[in-house]
mmCIF file of C-alpha atoms in Angstrom:
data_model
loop_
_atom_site.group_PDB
_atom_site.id
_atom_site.type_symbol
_atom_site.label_atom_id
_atom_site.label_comp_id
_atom_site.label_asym_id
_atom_site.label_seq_id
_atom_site.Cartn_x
_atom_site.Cartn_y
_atom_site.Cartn_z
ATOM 1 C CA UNK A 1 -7.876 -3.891 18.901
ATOM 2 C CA UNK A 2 -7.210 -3.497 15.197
ATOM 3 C CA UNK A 3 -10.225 -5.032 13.034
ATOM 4 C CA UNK A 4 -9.354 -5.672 9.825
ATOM 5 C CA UNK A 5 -11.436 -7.138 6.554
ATOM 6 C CA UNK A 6 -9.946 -9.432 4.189
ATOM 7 C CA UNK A 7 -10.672 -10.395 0.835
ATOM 8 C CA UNK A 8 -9.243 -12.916 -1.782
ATOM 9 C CA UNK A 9 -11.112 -14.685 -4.217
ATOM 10 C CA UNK A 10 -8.960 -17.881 -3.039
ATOM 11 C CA UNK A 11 -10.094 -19.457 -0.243
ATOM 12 C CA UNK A 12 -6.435 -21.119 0.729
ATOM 13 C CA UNK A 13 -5.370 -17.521 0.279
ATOM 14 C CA UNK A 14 -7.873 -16.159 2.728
ATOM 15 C CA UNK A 15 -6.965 -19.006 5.544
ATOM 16 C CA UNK A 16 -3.172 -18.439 5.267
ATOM 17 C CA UNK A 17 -3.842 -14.860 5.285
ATOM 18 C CA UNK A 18 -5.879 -15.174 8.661
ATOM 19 C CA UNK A 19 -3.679 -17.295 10.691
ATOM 20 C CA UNK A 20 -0.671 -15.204 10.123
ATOM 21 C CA UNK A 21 -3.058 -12.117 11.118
ATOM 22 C CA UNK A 22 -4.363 -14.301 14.036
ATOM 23 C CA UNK A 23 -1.589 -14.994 15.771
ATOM 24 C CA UNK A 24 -1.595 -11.495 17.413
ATOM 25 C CA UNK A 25 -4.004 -11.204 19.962
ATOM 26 C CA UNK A 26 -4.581 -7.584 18.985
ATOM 27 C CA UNK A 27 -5.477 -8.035 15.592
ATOM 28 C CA UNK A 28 -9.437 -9.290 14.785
ATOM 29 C CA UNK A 29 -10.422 -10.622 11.265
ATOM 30 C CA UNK A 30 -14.076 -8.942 11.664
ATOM 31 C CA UNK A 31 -15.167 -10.244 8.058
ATOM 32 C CA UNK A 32 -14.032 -11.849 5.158
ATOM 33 C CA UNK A 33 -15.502 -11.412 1.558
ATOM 34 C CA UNK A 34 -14.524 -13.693 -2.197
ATOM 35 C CA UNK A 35 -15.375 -10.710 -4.286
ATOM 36 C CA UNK A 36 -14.997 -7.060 -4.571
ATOM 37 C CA UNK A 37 -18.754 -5.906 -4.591
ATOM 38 C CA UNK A 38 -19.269 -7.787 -0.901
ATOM 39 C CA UNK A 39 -15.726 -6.508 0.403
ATOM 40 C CA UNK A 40 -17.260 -3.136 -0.547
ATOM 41 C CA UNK A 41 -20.819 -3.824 1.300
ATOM 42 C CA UNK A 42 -18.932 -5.541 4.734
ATOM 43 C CA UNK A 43 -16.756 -2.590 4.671
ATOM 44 C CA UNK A 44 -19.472 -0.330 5.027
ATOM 45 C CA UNK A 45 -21.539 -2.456 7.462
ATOM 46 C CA UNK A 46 -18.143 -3.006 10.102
ATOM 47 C CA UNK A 47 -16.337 -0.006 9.051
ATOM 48 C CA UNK A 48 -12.788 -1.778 9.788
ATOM 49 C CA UNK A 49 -9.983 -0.096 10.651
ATOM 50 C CA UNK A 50 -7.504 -2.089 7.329
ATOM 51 C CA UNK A 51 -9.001 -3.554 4.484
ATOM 52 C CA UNK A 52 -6.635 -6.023 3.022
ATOM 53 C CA UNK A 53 -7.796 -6.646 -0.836
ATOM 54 C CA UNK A 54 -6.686 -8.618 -3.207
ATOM 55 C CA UNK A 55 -6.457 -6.927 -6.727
ATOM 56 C CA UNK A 56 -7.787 -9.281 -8.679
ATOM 57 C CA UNK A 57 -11.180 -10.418 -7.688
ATOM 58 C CA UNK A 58 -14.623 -10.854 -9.408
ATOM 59 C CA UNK A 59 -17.738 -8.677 -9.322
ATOM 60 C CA UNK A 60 -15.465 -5.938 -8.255
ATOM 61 C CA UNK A 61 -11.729 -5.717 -8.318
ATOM 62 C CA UNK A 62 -9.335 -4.636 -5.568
ATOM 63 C CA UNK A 63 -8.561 -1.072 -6.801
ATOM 64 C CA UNK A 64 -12.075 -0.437 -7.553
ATOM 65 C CA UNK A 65 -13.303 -1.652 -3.818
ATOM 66 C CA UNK A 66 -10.106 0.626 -2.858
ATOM 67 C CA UNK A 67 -11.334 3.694 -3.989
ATOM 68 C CA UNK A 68 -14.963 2.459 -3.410
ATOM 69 C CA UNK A 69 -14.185 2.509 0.514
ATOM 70 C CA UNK A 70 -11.505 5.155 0.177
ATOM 71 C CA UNK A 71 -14.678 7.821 -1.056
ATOM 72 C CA UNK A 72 -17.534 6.597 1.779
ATOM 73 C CA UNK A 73 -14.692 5.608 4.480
ATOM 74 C CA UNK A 74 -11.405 7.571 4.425
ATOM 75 C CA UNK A 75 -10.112 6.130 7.695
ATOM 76 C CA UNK A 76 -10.156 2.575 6.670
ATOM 77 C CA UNK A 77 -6.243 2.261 5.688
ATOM 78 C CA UNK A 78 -6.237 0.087 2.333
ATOM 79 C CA UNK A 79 -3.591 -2.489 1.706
ATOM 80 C CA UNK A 80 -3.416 -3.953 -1.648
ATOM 81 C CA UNK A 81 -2.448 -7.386 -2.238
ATOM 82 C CA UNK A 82 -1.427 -8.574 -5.806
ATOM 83 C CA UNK A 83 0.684 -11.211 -7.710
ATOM 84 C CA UNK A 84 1.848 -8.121 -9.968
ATOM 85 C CA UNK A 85 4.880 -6.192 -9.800
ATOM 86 C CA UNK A 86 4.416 -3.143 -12.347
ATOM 87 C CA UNK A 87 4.221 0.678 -12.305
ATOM 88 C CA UNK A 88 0.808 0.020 -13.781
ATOM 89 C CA UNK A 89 -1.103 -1.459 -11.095
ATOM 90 C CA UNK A 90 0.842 -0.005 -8.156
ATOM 91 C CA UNK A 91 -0.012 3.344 -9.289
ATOM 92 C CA UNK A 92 -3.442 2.446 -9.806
ATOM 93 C CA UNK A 93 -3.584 1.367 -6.430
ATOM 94 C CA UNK A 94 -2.100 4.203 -4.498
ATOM 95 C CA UNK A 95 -4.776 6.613 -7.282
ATOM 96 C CA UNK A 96 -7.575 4.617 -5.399
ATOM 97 C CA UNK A 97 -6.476 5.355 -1.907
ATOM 98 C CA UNK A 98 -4.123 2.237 -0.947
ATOM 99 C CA UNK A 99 -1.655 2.764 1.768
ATOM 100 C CA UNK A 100 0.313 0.187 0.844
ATOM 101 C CA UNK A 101 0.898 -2.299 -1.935
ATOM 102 C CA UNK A 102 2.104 -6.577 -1.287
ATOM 103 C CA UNK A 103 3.117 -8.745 -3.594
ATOM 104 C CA UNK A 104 1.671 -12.040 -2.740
ATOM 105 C CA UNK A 105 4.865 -13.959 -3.410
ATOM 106 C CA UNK A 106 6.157 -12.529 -0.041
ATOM 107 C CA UNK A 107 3.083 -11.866 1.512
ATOM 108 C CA UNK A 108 3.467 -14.058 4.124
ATOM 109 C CA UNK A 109 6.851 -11.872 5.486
ATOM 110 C CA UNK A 110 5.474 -8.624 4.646
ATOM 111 C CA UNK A 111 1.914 -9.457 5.965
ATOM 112 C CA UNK A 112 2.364 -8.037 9.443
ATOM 113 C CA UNK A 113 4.760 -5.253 8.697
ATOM 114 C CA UNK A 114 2.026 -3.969 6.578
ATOM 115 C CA UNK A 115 -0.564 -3.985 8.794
ATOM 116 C CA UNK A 116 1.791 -2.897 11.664
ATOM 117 C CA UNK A 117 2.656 0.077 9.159
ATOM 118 C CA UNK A 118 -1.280 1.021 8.611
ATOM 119 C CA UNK A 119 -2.543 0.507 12.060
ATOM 120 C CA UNK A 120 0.367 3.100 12.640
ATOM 121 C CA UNK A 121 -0.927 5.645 9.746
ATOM 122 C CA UNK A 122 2.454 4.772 7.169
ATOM 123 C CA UNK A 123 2.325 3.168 4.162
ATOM 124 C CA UNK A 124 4.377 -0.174 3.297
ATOM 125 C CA UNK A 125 5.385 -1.102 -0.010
ATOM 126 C CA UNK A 126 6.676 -4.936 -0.600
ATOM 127 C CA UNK A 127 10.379 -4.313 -1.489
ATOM 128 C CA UNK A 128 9.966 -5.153 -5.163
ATOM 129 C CA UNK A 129 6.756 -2.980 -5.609
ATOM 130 C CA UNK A 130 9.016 0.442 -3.936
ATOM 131 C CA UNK A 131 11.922 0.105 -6.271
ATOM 132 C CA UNK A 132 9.233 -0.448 -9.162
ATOM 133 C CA UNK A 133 8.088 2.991 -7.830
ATOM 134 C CA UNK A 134 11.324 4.717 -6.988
ATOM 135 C CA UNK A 135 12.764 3.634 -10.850
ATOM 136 C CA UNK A 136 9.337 5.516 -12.324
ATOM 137 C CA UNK A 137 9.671 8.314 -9.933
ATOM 138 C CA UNK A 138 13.387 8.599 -10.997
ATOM 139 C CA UNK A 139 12.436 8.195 -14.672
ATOM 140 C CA UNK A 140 9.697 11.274 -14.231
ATOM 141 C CA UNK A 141 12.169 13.570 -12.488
ATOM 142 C CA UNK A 142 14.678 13.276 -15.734
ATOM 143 C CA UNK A 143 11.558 13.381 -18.080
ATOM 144 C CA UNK A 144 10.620 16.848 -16.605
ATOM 145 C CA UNK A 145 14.378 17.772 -16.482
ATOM 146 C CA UNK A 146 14.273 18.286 -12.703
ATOM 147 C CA UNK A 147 17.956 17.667 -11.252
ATOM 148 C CA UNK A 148 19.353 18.273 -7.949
ATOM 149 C CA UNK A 149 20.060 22.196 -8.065
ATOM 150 C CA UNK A 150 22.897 21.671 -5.482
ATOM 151 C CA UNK A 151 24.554 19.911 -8.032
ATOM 152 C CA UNK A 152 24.516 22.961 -10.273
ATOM 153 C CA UNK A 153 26.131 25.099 -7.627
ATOM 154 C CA UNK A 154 30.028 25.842 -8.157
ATOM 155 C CA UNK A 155 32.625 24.165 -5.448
ATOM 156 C CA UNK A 156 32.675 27.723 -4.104
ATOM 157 C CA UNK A 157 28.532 28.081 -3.916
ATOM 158 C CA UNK A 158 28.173 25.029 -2.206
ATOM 159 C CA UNK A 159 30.840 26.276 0.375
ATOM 160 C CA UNK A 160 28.785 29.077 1.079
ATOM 161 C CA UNK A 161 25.982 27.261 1.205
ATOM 162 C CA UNK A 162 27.261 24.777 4.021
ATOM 163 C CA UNK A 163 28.321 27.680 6.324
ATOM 164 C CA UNK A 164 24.775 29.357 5.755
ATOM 165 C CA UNK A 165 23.668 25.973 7.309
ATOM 166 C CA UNK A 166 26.410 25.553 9.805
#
C-alpha cells in the first residue's frame, strides 16, 4: 500500500486530485492538509510514503514544506505540484528535496505516472517542466565551456577510439 499526503490550498483541487489517486486500490490518501505549516505537521504525525504539495500555499509554501519534510523525513518522496513552468521554481523545488515536479495544467495525465515514478524511487518531471530543465542545463554546459570532448577528437582519434571499445 502506498500512503500518500496531499495538499492544495483549493479544495476542488484536492477532490480531483484524490479520485484520480483513488481509483487504484493500492494507493491510500492517509491525510490531506490547505496549507503548508499543517502538510508539514501531518507529515510528521503519518510519515507517508509521497507527499504531493502544491507550491503555492499559505502559512507555508510547497518548497518550504519540501525541504521541511525532506530534513526530518528523507524517505517521504516529494512531488511538487505548480501552475508554473520556469527554471526558477523547478530548481527551487528539486534544492528542497522534490523528486519530481507537475504542472497542474496536465496534472490530471501526469498524476499517476508521478506517483508510479516515486513509489518506484525515480523522479518524474511534467514534459514542459524537463525541457525547461534540459534548455538551462544545456545553457550551463556552454556557459562553463564544457563540450563533448569526442567531438574534439580527429576522424582518425575517434577511429581508434571505437576499436578500443569494440
Amino acid at each position: 500500500m502506498i500512503r500518500i499526503l496531499l495538499a492544495d490550498d483549493h479544495t476542488l483541487v484536492r477532490q480531483g486530485l484524490r479520485r484520480i489517486l483513488e481509483e487504484r486500490p493500492e494507493w491510500q490518501v492517509v491525510a490531506e492538509s490547505c496549507d503548508g505549516r499543517d502538510a508539514v505537521r501531518q507529515a510528521l504525525a503519518l510519515e507517508p510514503d509521497i507527499a504531493i504539495l502544491d507550491i503555492g500555499m499559505p502559512e507555508l509554501n510547497g518548497i518550504e514544506a519540501a525541504r521541511q519534510i525532506t530534513r526530518r523525513l528523507p524517505s517521504v518522496r516529494i512531488l511538487i505540484l505548480s501552475m508554473h513552468a520556469d527554471e526558477v521554481h523547478i530548481t527551487r523545488a528539486v534544492q528542497a528535496g522534490a523528486c519530481g515536479y507537475l504542472l497542474k495544467d496536465s496534472a490530471d495525465v501526469d498524476l499517476v505516472k508521478a506517483v508510479t515514478a516515486a513509489a518506484q524511487g525515480k523522479s518524474f518531471f511534467s514534459p514542459a517542466a524537463a525541457t525547461v530543465m534540459l534548455d538551462d542545463y544545456r545553457r550551463s554546459l556552454t556557459a562553463r565551456g564544457v563540450g563533448d570532448r569526442y567531438e574534439t577528437l580527429s576522424e582518425r582519434e575517434r577511429e581508434i577510439f571505437q576499436l578500443i571499445a569494440e
